[in-house]
PDB file of C-alpha atoms in Angstrom:
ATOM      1  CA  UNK A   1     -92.448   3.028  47.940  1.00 80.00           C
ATOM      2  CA  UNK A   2     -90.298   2.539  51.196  1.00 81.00           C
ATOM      3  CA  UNK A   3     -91.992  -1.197  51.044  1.00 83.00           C
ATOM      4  CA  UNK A   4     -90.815  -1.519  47.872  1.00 86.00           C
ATOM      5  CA  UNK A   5     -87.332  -0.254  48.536  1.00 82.00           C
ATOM      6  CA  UNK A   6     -87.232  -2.743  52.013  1.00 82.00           C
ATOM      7  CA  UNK A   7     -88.326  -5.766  49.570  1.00 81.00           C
ATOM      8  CA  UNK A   8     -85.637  -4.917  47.602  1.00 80.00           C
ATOM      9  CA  UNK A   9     -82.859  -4.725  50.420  1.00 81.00           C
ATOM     10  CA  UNK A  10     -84.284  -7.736  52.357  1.00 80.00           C
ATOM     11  CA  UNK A  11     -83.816  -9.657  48.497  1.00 78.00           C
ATOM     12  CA  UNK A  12     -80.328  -8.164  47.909  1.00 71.00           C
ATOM     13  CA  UNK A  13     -78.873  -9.623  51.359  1.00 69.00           C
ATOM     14  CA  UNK A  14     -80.494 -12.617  51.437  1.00 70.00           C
ATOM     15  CA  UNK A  15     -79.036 -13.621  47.904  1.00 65.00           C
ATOM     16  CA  UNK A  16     -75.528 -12.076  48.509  1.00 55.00           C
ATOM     17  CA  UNK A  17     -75.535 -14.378  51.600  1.00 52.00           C
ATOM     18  CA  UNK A  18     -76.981 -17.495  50.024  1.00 51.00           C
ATOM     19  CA  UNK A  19     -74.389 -17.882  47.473  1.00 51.00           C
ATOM     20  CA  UNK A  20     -71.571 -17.234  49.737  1.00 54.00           C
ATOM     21  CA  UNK A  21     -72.493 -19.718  52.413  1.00 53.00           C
ATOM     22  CA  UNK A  22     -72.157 -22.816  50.430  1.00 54.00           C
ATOM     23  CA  UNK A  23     -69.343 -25.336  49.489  1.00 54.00           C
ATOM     24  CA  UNK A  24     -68.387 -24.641  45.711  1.00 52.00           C
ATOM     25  CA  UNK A  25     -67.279 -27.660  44.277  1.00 54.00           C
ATOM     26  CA  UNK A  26     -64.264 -28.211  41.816  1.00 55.00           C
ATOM     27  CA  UNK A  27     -64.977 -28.603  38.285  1.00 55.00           C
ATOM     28  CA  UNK A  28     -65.283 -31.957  37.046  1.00 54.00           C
ATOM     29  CA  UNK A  29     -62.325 -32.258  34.392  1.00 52.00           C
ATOM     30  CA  UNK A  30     -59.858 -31.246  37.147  1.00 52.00           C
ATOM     31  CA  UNK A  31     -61.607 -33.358  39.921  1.00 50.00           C
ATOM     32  CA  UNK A  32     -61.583 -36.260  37.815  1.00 50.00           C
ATOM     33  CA  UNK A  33     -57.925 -36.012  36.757  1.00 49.00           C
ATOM     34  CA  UNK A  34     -57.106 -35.460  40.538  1.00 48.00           C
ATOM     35  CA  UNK A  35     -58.147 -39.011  41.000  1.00 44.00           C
ATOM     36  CA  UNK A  36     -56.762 -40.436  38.226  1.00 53.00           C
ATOM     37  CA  UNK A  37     -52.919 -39.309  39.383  1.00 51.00           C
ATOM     38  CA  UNK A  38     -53.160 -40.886  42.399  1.00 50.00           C
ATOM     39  CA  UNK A  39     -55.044 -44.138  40.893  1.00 56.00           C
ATOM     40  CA  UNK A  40     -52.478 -45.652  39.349  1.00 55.00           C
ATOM     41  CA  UNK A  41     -50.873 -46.520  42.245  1.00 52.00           C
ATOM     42  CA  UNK A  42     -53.715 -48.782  43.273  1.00 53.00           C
ATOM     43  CA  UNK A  43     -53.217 -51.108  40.198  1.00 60.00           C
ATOM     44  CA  UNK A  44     -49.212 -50.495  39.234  1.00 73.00           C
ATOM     45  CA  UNK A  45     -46.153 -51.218  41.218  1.00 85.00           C
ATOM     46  CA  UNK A  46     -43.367 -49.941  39.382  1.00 86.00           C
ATOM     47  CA  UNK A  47     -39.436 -49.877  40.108  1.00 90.00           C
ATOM     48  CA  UNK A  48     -36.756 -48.557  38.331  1.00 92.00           C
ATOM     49  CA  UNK A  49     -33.100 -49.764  37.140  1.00 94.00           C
ATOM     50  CA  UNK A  50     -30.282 -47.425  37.036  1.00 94.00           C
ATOM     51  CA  UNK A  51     -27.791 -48.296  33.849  1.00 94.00           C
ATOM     52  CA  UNK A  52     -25.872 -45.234  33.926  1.00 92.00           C
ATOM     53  CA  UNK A  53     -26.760 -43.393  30.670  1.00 94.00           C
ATOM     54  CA  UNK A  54     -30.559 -44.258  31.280  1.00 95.00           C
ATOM     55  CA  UNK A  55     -33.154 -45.616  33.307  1.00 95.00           C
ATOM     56  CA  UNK A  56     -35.316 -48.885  32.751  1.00 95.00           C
ATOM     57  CA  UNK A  57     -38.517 -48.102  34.574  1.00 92.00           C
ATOM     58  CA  UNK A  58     -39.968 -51.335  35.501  1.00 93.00           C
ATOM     59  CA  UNK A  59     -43.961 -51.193  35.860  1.00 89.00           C
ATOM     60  CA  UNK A  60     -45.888 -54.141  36.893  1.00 88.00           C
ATOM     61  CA  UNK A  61     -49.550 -53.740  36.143  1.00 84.00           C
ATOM     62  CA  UNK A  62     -52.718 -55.096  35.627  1.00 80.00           C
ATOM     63  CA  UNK A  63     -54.241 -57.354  33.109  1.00 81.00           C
ATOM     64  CA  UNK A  64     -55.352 -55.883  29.711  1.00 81.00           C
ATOM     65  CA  UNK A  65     -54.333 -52.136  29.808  1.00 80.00           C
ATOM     66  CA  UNK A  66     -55.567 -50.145  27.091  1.00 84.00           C
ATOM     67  CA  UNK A  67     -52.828 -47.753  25.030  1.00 88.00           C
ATOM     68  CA  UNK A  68     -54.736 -44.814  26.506  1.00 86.00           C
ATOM     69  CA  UNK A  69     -53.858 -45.715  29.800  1.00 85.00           C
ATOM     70  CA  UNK A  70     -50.033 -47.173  28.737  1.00 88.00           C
ATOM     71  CA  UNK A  71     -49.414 -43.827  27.949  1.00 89.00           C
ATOM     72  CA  UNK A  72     -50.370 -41.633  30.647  1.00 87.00           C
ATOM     73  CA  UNK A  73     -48.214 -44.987  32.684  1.00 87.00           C
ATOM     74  CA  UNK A  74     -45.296 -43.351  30.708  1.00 90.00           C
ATOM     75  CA  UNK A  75     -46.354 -39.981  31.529  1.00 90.00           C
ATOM     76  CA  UNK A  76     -46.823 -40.756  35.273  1.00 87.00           C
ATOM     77  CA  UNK A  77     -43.545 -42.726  35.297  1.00 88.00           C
ATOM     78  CA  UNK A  78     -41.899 -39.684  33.437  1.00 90.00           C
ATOM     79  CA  UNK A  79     -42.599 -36.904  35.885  1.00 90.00           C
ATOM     80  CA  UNK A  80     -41.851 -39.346  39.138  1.00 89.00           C
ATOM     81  CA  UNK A  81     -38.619 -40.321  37.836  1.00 91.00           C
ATOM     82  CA  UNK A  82     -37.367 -37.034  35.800  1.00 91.00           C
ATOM     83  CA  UNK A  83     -35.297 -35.953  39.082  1.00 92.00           C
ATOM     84  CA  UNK A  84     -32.747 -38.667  37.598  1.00 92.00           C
ATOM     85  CA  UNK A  85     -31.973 -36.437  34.443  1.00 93.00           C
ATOM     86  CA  UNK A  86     -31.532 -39.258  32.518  1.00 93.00           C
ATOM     87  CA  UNK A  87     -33.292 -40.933  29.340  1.00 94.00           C
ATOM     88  CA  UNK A  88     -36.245 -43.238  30.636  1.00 94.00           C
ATOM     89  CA  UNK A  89     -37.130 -46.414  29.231  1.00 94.00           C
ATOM     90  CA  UNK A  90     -40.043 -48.217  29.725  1.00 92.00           C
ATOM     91  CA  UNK A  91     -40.673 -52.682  30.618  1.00 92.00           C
ATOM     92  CA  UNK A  92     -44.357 -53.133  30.806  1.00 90.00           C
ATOM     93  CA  UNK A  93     -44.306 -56.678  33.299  1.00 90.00           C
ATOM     94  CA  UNK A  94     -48.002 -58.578  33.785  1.00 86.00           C
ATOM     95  CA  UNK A  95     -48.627 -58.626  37.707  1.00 76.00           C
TER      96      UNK A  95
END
């Protein structure tokens, strides 16, 4: 019985410390969209142009962009530049 009982004690610490002691990693949905915030700097250079009423974000970019990534462009674009309060407009320029 008091074997039994030690076993059981000697199992119960051992896990408890086990899972405690190692690097849990992110999950992969939010690691991957980590990334891809910061990537499109890598292959987008983008300026803006202040009219007044609105502002014409200029965004020079890579060849062949698919719509998918167009829009999160705009939706990138959108949340750098909304400290202007203004309406945002958009000139997609081939680097």
């Amino acid at each position: 019985m008091k074997s039994i009982f030690l076993l059981l004690i000697i199992s119960f610490l051992t896990s408890c410390s086990a899972t405690h002691n190692h690097y849990h990693y992110p999950d992969n949905k939010k690691s991957k969209n980590h990334i891809k915030k910061h990537r499109y700097n890598e292959f987008m250079n983008h300026s803006y142009i202040d009219y007044g009423t609105h502002i014409v974000v200029v965004v020079k970019h890579k060849h062949r962009l698919s719509k998918n990534e167009r829009q999160k462009m705009k939706k990138w674009c959108r949340n750098h530049y909304r400290h202007h309060n203004k309406q945002i407009k958009f000139k997609f320029i081939l680097n």
